[in-house]
PDB file of C-alpha atoms in Angstrom:
ATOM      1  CA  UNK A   1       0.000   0.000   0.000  1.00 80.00           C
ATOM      2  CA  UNK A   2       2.768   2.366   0.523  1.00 82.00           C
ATOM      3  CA  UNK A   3       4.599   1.233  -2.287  1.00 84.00           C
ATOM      4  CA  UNK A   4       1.113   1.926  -4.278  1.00 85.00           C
ATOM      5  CA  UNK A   5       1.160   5.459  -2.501  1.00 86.00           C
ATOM      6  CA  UNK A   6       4.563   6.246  -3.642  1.00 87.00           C
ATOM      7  CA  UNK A   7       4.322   5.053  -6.723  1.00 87.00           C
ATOM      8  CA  UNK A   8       1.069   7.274  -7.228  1.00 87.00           C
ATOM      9  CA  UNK A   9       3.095  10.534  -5.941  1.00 88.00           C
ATOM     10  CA  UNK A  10       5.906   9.758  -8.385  1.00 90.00           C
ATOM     11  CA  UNK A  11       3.597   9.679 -10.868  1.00 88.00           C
ATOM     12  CA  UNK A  12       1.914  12.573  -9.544  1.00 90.00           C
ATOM     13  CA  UNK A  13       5.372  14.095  -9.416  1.00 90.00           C
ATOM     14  CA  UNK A  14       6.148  13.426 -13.276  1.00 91.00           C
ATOM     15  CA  UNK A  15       2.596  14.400 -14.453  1.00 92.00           C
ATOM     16  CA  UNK A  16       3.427  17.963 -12.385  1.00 92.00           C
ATOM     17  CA  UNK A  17       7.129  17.557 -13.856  1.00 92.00           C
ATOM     18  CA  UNK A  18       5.613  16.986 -17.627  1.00 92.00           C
ATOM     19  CA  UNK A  19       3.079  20.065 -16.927  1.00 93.00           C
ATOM     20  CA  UNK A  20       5.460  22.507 -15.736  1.00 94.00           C
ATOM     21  CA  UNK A  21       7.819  21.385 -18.859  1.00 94.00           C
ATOM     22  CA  UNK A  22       4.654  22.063 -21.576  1.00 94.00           C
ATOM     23  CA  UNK A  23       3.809  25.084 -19.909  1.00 94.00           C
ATOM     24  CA  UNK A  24       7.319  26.667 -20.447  1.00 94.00           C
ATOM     25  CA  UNK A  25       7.012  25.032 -23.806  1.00 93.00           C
ATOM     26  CA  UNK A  26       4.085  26.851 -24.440  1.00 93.00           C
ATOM     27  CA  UNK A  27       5.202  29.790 -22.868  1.00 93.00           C
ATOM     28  CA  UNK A  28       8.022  29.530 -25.198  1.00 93.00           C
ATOM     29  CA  UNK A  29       6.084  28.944 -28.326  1.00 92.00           C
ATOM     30  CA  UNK A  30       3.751  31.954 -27.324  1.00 92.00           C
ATOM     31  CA  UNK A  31       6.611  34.312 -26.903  1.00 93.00           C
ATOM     32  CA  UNK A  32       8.277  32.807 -30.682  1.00 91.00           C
ATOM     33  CA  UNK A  33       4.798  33.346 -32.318  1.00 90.00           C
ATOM     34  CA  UNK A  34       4.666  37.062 -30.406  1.00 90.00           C
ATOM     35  CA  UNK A  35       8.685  38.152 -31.586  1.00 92.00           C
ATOM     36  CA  UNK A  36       7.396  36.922 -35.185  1.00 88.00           C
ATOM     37  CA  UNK A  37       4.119  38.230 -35.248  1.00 88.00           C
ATOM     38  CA  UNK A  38       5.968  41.442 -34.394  1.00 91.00           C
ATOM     39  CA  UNK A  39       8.587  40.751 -36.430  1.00 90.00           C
ATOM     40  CA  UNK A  40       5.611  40.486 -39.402  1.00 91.00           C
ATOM     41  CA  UNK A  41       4.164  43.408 -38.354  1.00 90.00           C
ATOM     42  CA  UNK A  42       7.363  45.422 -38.703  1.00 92.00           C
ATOM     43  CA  UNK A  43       8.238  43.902 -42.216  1.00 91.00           C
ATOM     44  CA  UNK A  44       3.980  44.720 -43.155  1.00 89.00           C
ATOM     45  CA  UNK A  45       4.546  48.841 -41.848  1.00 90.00           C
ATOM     46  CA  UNK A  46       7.762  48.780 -43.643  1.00 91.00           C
ATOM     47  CA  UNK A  47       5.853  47.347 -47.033  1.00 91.00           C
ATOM     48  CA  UNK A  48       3.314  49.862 -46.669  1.00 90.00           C
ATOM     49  CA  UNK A  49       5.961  52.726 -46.293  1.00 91.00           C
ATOM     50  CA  UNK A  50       7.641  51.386 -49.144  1.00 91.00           C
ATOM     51  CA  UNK A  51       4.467  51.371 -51.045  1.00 89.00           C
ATOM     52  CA  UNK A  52       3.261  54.956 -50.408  1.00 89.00           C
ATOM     53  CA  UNK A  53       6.518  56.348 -50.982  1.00 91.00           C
ATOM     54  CA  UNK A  54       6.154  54.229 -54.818  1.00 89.00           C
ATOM     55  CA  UNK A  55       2.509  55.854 -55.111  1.00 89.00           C
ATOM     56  CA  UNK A  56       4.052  59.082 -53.993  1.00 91.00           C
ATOM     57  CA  UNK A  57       6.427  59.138 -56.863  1.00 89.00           C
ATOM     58  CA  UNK A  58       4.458  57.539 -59.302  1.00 87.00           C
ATOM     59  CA  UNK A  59       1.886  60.388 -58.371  1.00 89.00           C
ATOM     60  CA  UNK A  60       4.873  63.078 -58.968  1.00 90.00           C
ATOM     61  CA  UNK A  61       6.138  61.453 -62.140  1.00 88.00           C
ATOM     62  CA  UNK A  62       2.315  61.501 -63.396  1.00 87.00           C
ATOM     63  CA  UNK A  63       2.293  65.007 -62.739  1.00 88.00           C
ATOM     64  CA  UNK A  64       5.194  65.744 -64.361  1.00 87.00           C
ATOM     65  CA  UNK A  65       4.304  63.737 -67.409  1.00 83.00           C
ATOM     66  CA  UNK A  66       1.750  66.294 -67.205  1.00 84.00           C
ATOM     67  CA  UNK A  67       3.243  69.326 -66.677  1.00 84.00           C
ATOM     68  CA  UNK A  68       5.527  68.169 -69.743  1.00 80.00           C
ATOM     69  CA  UNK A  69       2.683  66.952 -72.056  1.00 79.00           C
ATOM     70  CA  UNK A  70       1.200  70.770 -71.373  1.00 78.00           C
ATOM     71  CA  UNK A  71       4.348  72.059 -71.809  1.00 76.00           C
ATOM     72  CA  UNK A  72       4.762  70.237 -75.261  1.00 72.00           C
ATOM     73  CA  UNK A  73       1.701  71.242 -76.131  1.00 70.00           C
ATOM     74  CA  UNK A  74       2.389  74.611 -75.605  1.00 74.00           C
ATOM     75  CA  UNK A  75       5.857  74.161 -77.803  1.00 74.00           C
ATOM     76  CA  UNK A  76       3.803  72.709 -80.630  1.00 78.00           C
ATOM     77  CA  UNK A  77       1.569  75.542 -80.730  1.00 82.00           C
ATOM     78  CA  UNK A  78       4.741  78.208 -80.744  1.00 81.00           C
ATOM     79  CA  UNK A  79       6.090  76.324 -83.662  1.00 82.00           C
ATOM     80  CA  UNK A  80       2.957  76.278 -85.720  1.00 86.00           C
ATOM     81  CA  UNK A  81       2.282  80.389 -84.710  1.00 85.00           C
ATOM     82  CA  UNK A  82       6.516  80.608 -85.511  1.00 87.00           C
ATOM     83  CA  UNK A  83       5.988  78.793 -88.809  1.00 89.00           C
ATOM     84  CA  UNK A  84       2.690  80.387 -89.755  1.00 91.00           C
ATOM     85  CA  UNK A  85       4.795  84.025 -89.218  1.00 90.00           C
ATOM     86  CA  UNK A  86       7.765  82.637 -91.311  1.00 90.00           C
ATOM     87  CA  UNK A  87       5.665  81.930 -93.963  1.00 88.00           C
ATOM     88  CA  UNK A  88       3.829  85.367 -93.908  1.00 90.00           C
ATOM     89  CA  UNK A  89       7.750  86.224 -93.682  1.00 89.00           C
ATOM     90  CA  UNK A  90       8.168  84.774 -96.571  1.00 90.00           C
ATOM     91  CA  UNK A  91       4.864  86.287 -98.580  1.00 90.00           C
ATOM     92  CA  UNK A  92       5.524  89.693 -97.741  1.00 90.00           C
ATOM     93  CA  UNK A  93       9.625  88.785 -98.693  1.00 88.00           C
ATOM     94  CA  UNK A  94       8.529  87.863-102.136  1.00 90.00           C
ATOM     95  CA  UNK A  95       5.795  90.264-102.530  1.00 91.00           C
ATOM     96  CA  UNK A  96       8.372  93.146-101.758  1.00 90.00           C
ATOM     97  CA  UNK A  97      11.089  91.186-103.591  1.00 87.00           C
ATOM     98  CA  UNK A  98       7.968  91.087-107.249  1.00 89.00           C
ATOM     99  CA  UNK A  99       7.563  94.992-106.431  1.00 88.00           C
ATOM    100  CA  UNK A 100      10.980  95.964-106.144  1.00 85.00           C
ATOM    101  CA  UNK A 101      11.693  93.922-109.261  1.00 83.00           C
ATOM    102  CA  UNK A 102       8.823  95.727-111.161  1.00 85.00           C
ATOM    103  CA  UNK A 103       9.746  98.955-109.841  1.00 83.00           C
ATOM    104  CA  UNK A 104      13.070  98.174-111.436  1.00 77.00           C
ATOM    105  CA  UNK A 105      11.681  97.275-114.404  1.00 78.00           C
ATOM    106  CA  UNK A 106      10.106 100.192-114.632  1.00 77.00           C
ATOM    107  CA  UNK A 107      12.750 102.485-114.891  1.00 67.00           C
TER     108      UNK A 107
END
């Protein structure tokens, strides 16, 4: 009967042993998930800050696409006004160029 006793509290005594080892286990395991959900987390904020600062200069280089299209634009109509002068230039060159030559002509 004691034997039986003793037996039963050194089972008792590895049951408590075998909890006290899974609960620092788990303990463990918590504090590894915790570090790498944190460690997820970080990596996740550092994504998104990576990713805003890409939409922040797509955003810019959109804008300056823009602003250069506009400005193109803007070129393209000074050329056309430039060449639509040069070739009144050129009218009122050849127009005075026919009345000088008449005028010469003429005397």
């Amino acid at each position: 009967s004691q034997k039986s006793q003793s037996a039963a509290r050194s089972e008792v005594d590895v049951q408590e042993c075998l909890a006290t080892a899974l609960a620092a286990d788990l303990r463990l395991q918590w504090k590894n998930e915790s570090e790498a959900r944190s460690q997820f987390d970080a990596e996740v904020d550092k994504f998104r800050g990576e990713l805003d600062e890409t939409r922040t200069a797509l955003t810019v280089a959109e804008s300056e696409a823009t602003e250069a299209s506009d400005a193109g634009l803007g070129l393209e109509e000074e050329v056309m006004v430039a060449r639509a002068k040069t070739s009144a230039l050129w009218e009122q060159l050849e127009m005075q160029a026919a009345a000088s030559a008449a005028w010469h002509y003429e005397r």
